[in-house]
Tab-separated table of C-alpha atoms and ligand atoms in Angstrom:
chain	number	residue	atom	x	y	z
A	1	UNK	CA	0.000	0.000	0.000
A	2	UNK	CA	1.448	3.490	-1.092
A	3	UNK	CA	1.633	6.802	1.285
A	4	UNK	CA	-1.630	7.760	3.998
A	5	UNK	CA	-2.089	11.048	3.515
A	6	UNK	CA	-4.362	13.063	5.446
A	7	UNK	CA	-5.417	16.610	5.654
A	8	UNK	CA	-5.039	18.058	9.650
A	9	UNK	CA	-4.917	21.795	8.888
A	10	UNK	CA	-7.064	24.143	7.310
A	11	UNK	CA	-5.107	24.691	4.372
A	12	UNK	CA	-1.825	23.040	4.041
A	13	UNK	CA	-0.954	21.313	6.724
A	14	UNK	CA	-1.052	17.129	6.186
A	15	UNK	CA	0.022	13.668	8.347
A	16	UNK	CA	1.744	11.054	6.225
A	17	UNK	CA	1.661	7.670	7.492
A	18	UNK	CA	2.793	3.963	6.120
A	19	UNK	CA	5.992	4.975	5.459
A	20	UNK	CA	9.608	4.086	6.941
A	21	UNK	CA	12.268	7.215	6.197
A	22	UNK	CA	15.127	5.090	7.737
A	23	UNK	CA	14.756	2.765	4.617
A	24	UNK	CA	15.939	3.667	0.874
A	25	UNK	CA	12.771	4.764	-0.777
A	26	UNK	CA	12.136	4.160	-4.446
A	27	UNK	CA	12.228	6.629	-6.916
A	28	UNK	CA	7.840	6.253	-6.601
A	29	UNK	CA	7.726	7.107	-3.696
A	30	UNK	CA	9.710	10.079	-3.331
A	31	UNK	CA	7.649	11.142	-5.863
A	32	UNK	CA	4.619	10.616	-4.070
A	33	UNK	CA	5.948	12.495	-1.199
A	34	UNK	CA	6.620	15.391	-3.391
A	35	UNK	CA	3.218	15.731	-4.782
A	36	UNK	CA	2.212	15.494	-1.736
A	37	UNK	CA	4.555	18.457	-0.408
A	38	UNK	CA	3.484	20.758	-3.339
A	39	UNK	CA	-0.419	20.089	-2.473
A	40	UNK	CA	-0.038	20.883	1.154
A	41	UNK	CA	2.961	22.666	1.848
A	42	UNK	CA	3.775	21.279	5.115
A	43	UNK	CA	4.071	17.651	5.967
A	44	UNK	CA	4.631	15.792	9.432
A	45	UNK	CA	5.846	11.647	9.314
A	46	UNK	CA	5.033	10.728	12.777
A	47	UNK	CA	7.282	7.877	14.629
A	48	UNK	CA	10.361	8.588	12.537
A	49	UNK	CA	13.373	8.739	14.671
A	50	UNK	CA	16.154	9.318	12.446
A	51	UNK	CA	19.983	9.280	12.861
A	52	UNK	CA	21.677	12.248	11.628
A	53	UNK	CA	23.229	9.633	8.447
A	54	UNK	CA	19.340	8.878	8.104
A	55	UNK	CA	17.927	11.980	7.944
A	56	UNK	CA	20.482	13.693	5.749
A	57	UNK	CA	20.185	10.315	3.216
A	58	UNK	CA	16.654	11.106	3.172
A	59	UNK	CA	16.894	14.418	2.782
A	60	UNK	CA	19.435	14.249	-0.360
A	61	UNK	CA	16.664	12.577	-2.507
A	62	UNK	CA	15.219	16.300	-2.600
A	63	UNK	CA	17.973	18.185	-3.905
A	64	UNK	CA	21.490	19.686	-2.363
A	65	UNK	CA	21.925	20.685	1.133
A	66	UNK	CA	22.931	23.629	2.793
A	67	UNK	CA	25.877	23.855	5.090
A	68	UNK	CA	25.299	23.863	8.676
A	69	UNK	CA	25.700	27.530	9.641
A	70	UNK	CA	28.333	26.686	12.546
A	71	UNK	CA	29.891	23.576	11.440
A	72	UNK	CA	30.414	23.790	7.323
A	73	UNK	CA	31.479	20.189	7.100
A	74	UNK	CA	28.129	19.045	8.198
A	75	UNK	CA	24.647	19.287	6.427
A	76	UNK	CA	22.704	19.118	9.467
A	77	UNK	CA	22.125	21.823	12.146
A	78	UNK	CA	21.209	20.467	15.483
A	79	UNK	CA	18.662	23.336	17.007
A	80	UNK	CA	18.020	21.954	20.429
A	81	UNK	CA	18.811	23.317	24.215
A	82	UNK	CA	21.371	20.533	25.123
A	83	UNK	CA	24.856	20.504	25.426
A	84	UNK	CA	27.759	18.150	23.713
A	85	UNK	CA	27.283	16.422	27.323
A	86	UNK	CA	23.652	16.121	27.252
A	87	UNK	CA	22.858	18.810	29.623
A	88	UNK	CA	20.302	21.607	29.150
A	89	UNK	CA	22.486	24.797	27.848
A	90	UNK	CA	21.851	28.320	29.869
A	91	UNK	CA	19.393	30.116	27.692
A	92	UNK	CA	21.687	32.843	28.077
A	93	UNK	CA	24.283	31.280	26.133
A	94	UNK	CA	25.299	32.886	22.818
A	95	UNK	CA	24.121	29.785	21.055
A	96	UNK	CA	20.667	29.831	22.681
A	97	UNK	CA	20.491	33.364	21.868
A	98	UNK	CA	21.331	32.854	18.709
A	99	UNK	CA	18.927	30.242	17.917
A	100	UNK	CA	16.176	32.888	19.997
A	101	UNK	CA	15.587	34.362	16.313
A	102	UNK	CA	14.070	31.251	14.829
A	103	UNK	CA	10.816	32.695	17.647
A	104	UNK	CA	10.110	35.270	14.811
A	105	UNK	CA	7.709	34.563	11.897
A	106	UNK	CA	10.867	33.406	9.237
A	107	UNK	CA	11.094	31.343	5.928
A	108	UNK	CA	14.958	29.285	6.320
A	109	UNK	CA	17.912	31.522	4.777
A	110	UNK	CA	16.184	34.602	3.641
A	111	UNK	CA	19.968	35.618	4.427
A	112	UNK	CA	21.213	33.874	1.584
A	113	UNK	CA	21.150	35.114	-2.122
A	114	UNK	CA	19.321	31.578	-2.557
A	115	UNK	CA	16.784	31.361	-0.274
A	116	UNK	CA	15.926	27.816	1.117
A	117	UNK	CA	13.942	25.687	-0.578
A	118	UNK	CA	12.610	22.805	1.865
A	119	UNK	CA	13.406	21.947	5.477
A	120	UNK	CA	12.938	19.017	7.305
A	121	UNK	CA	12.853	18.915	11.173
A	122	UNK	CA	13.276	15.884	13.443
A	123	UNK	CA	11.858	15.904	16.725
A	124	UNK	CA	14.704	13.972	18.666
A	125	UNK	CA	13.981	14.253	21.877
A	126	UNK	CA	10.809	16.117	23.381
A	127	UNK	CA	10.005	16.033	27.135
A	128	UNK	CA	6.907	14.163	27.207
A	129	UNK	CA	5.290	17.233	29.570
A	130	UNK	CA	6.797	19.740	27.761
A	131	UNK	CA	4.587	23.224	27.854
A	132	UNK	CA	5.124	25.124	24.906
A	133	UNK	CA	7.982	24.808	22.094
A	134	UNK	CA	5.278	24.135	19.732
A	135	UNK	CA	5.948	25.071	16.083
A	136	UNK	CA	3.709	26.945	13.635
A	137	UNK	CA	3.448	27.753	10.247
A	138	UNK	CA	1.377	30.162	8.734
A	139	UNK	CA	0.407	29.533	4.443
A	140	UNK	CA	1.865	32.650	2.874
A	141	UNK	CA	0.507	31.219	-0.620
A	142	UNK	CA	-3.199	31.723	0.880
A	143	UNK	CA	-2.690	34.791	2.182
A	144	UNK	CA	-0.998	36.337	-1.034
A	145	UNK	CA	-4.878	35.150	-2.817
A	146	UNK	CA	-6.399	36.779	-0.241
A	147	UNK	CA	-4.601	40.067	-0.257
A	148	UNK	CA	-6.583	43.278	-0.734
A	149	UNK	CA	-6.111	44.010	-3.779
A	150	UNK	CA	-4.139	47.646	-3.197
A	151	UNK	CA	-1.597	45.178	-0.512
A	152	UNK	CA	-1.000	43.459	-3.417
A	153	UNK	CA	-0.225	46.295	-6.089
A	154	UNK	CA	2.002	47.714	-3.132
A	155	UNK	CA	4.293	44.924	-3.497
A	156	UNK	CA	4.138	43.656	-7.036
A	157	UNK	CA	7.758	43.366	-8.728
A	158	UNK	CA	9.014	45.252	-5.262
A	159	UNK	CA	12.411	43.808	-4.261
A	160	UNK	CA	13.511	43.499	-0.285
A	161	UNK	CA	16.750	43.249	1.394
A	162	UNK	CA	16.919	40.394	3.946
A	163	UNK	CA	19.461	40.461	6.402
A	164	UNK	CA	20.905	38.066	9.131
A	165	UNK	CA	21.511	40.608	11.653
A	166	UNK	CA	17.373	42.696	11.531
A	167	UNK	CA	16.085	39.633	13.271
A	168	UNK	CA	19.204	39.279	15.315
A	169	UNK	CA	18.724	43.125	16.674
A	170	UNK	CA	15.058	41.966	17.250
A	171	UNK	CA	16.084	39.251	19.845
A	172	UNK	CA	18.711	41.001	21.265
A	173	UNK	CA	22.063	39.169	20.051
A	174	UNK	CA	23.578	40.595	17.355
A	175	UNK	CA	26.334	39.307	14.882
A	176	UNK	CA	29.705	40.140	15.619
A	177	UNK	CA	32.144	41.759	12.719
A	178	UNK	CA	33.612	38.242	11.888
A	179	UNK	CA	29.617	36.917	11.183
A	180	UNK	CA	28.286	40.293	9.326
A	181	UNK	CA	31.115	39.389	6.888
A	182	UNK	CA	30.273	36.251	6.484
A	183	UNK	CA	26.158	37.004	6.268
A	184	UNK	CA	25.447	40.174	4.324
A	185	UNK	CA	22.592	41.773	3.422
A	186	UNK	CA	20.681	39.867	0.178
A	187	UNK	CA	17.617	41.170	-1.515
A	188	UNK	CA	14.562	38.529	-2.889
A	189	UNK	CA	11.388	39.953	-4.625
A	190	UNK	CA	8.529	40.331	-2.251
A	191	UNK	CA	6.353	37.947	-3.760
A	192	UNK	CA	8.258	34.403	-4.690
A	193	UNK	CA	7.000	32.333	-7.601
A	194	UNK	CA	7.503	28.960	-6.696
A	195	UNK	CA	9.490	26.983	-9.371
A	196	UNK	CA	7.324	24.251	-9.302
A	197	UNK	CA	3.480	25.007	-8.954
A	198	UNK	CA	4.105	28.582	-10.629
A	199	UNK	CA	2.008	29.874	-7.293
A	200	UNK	CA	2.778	33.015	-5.879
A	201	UNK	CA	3.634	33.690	-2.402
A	202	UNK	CA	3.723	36.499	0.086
A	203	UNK	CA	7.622	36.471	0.758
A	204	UNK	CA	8.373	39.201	3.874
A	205	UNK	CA	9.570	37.690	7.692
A	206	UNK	CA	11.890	38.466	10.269
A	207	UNK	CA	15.089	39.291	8.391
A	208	UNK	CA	13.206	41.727	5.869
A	209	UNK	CA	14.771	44.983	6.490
A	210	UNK	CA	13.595	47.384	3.880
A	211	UNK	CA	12.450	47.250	0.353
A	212	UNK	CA	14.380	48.392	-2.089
A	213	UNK	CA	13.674	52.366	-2.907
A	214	UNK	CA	12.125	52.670	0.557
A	215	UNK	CA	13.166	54.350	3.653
A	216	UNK	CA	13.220	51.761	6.651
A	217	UNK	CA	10.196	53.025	8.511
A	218	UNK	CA	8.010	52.767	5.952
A	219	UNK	CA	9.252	49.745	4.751
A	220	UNK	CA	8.678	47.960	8.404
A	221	UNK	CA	5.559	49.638	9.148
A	222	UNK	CA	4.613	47.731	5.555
A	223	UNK	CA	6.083	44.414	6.529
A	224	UNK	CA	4.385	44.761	9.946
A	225	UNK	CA	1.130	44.706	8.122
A	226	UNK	CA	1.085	42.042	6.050
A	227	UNK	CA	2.926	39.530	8.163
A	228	UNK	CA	-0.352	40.958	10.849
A	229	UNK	CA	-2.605	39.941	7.811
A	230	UNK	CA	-0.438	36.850	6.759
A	231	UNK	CA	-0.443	35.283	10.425
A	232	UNK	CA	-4.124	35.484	11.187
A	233	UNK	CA	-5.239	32.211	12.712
A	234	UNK	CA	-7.048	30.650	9.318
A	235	UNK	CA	-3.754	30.842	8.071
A	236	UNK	CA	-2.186	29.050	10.577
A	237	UNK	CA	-1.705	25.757	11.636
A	238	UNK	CA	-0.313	24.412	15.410
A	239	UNK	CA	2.065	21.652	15.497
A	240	UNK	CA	2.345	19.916	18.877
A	241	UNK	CA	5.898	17.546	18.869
A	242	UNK	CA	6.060	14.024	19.667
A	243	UNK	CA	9.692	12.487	20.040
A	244	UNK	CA	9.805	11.306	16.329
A	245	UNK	CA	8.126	13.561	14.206
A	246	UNK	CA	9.773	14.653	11.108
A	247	UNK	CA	8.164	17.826	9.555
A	248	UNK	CA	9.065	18.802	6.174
A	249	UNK	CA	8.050	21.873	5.416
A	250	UNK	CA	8.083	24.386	1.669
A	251	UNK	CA	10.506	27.640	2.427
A	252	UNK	CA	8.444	29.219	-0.879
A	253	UNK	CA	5.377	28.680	0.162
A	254	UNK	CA	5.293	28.988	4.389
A	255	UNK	CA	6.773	30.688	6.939
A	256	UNK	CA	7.308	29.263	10.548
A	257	UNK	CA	8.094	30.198	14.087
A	258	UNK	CA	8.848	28.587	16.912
A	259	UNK	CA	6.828	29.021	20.415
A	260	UNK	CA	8.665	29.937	23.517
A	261	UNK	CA	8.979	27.501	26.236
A	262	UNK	CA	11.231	27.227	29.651
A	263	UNK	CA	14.651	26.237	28.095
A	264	UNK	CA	15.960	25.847	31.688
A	265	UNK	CA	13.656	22.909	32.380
A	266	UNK	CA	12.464	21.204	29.010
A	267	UNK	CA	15.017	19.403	27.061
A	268	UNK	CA	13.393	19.740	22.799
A	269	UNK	CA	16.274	18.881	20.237
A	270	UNK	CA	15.092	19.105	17.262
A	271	UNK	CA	17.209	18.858	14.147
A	272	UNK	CA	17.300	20.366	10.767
A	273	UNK	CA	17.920	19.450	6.997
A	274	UNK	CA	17.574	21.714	4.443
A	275	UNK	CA	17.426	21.988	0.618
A	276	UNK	CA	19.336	24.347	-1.270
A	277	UNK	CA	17.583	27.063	-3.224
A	278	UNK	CA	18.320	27.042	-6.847
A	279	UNK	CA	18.550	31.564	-6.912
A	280	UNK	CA	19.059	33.703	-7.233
A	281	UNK	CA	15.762	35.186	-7.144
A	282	UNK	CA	14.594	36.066	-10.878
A	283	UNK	CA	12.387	39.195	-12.123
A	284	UNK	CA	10.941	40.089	-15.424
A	285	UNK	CA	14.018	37.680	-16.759
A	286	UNK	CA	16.985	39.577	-14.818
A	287	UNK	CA	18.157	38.555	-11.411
A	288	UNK	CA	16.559	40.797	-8.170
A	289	UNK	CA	19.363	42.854	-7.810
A	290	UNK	CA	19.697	43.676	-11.266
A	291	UNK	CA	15.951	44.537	-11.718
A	292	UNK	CA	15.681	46.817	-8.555
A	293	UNK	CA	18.667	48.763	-9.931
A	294	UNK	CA	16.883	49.553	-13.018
A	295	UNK	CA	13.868	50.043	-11.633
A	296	UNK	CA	15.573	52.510	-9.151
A	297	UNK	CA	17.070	54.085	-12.394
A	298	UNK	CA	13.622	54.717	-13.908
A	299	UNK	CA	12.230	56.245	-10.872
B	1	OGA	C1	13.917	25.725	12.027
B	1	OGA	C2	13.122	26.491	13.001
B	1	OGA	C3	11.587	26.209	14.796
B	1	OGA	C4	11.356	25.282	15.907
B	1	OGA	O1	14.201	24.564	12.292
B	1	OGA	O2	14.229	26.265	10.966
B	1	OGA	O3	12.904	27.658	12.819
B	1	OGA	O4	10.202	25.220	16.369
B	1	OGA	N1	12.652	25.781	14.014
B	1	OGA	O5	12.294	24.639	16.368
B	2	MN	MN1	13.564	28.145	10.731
């Protein structure tokens, strides 16, 4: 019997059972997962508990990863409050400051020229009474259709830098010299057509810093209002974490955020895989950059 797919959110939120991730899957089936990632966005396996070899295996059948950000030689980023020794980390650690930023409404690597594609999270180890530390998504793709219509004109073919170190200054830990080098400041159009589907998609979260041709303060007070419009609840879907989960979730079409919880008590590792982009980000033909110059030129 192939994939069990069910609907749990509104919009684009599904469950996919009858299905073991630790095994090589055939070229069918990771086919079948795929069409089932561009109909709904975001998926959760339940009962998968992957090793890191495991989940980056599975992951690879989806395209190229990305670097961790701290350790290059590895493709996976481990997110959670422990320690190398197993101990819970001081959430006053740089690390668990650093991480602090993934509480903002985000899509993966808006701080790179190409922007993550798909990300898939592994719930390693979840207290069983954890309170909080959920994760949420919220369907950009929906909310771009249901835009006003004078939102929407507002950001057509607008371009907007991203940048590492707004969301940093939001939580309160920013990047030192040696990281701003290594993270500039990108710029992505506002609205991303995904490659595949050909949908369009509200693209503005935490690391959006201004558009291109706009002061700052307008430019936020902008962002503020459609993430506000973007993140109402029939956008949004919940996801409570069992020890096992893998969610896999579409950087083009959703953005995420993780719930606070008490870091000092809980232990949550969770553990991340993501896809490449394929950018950078394309206009009218011309890459983003080259487009807002011109259109800057015009003005
Ligand atoms: C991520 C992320 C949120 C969470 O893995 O990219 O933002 O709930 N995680 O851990
Ligand atoms: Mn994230």
């Amino acid at each position: 019997m192939g994939l069990q797919v069910k609907r749990l959110g509104r919009t684009f939120f599904a469950e996919v059972r009858n299905i073991d991730l630790r095994s090589m899957l055939g070229n069918e089936t990771v086919a079948e997962i795929r069409s089932a990632w561009m109909e709904h966005g975001v998926l959760v396996f339940p009962g998968q508990l992957l090793t890191d070899a495991q989940q980056v295996a599975f992951s690879l059948r989806f395209g190229d990863l990305e670097e961790d950000l701290i350790d290059p030689t590895k493709f996976i980023a481990n997110l959670g409050n422990l320690d190398e020794d197993g101990k819970l980390r001081d959430p006053a650690s740089l690390k668990s400051r650093f991480l602090r930023a993934n509480q903002l409404w985000h899509s993966d690597s808006a701080y790179f020229p190409a922007a993550a594609k798909l990300s898939f999270l592994n719930g390693r180890r979840i207290a069983p009474d954890m309170i909080g530390g959920e994760t949420q998504w919220a369907d950009m793709r929906a909310a771009y259709d249901e835009l006003p219509e004078a939102s929407r004109a507002a950001i057509e073919g607008k371009v907007a830098v991203h940048d590492m170190q707004t969301s940093r200054a939001k939580t309160g830990r920013l990047l030192s010299p040696e990281e701003r080098a290594k993270w500039p400041p990108v710029t992505h159009p506002m609205v991303r057509v995904h490659e595949e589907t050909g949908r369009k998609a509200l693209y503005v979260g935490s690391q959006a810093t201004c558009i291109v041709g706009a002061g700052e303060v307008e430019s936020q007070k902008l962002f503020a209002e459609l993430m506000d419009f973007a993140t109402q609840d029939k956008f949004v879907h919940t996801h409570v974490w069992r020890e096992g989960d893998l969610v896999c979730w579409d950087n083009r079409r959703v953005v995420h955020r993780q719930r606070p919880f008490d870091e000092a008590k809980f232990p949550r590792v969770v553990v991340r895989t993501t896809v490449r982009g394929t950018g950078p980000d394309v206009i009218d033909g011309k890459p983003v950059d080259e487009y807002a110059r011109l259109k800057a030129m015009a003005a």
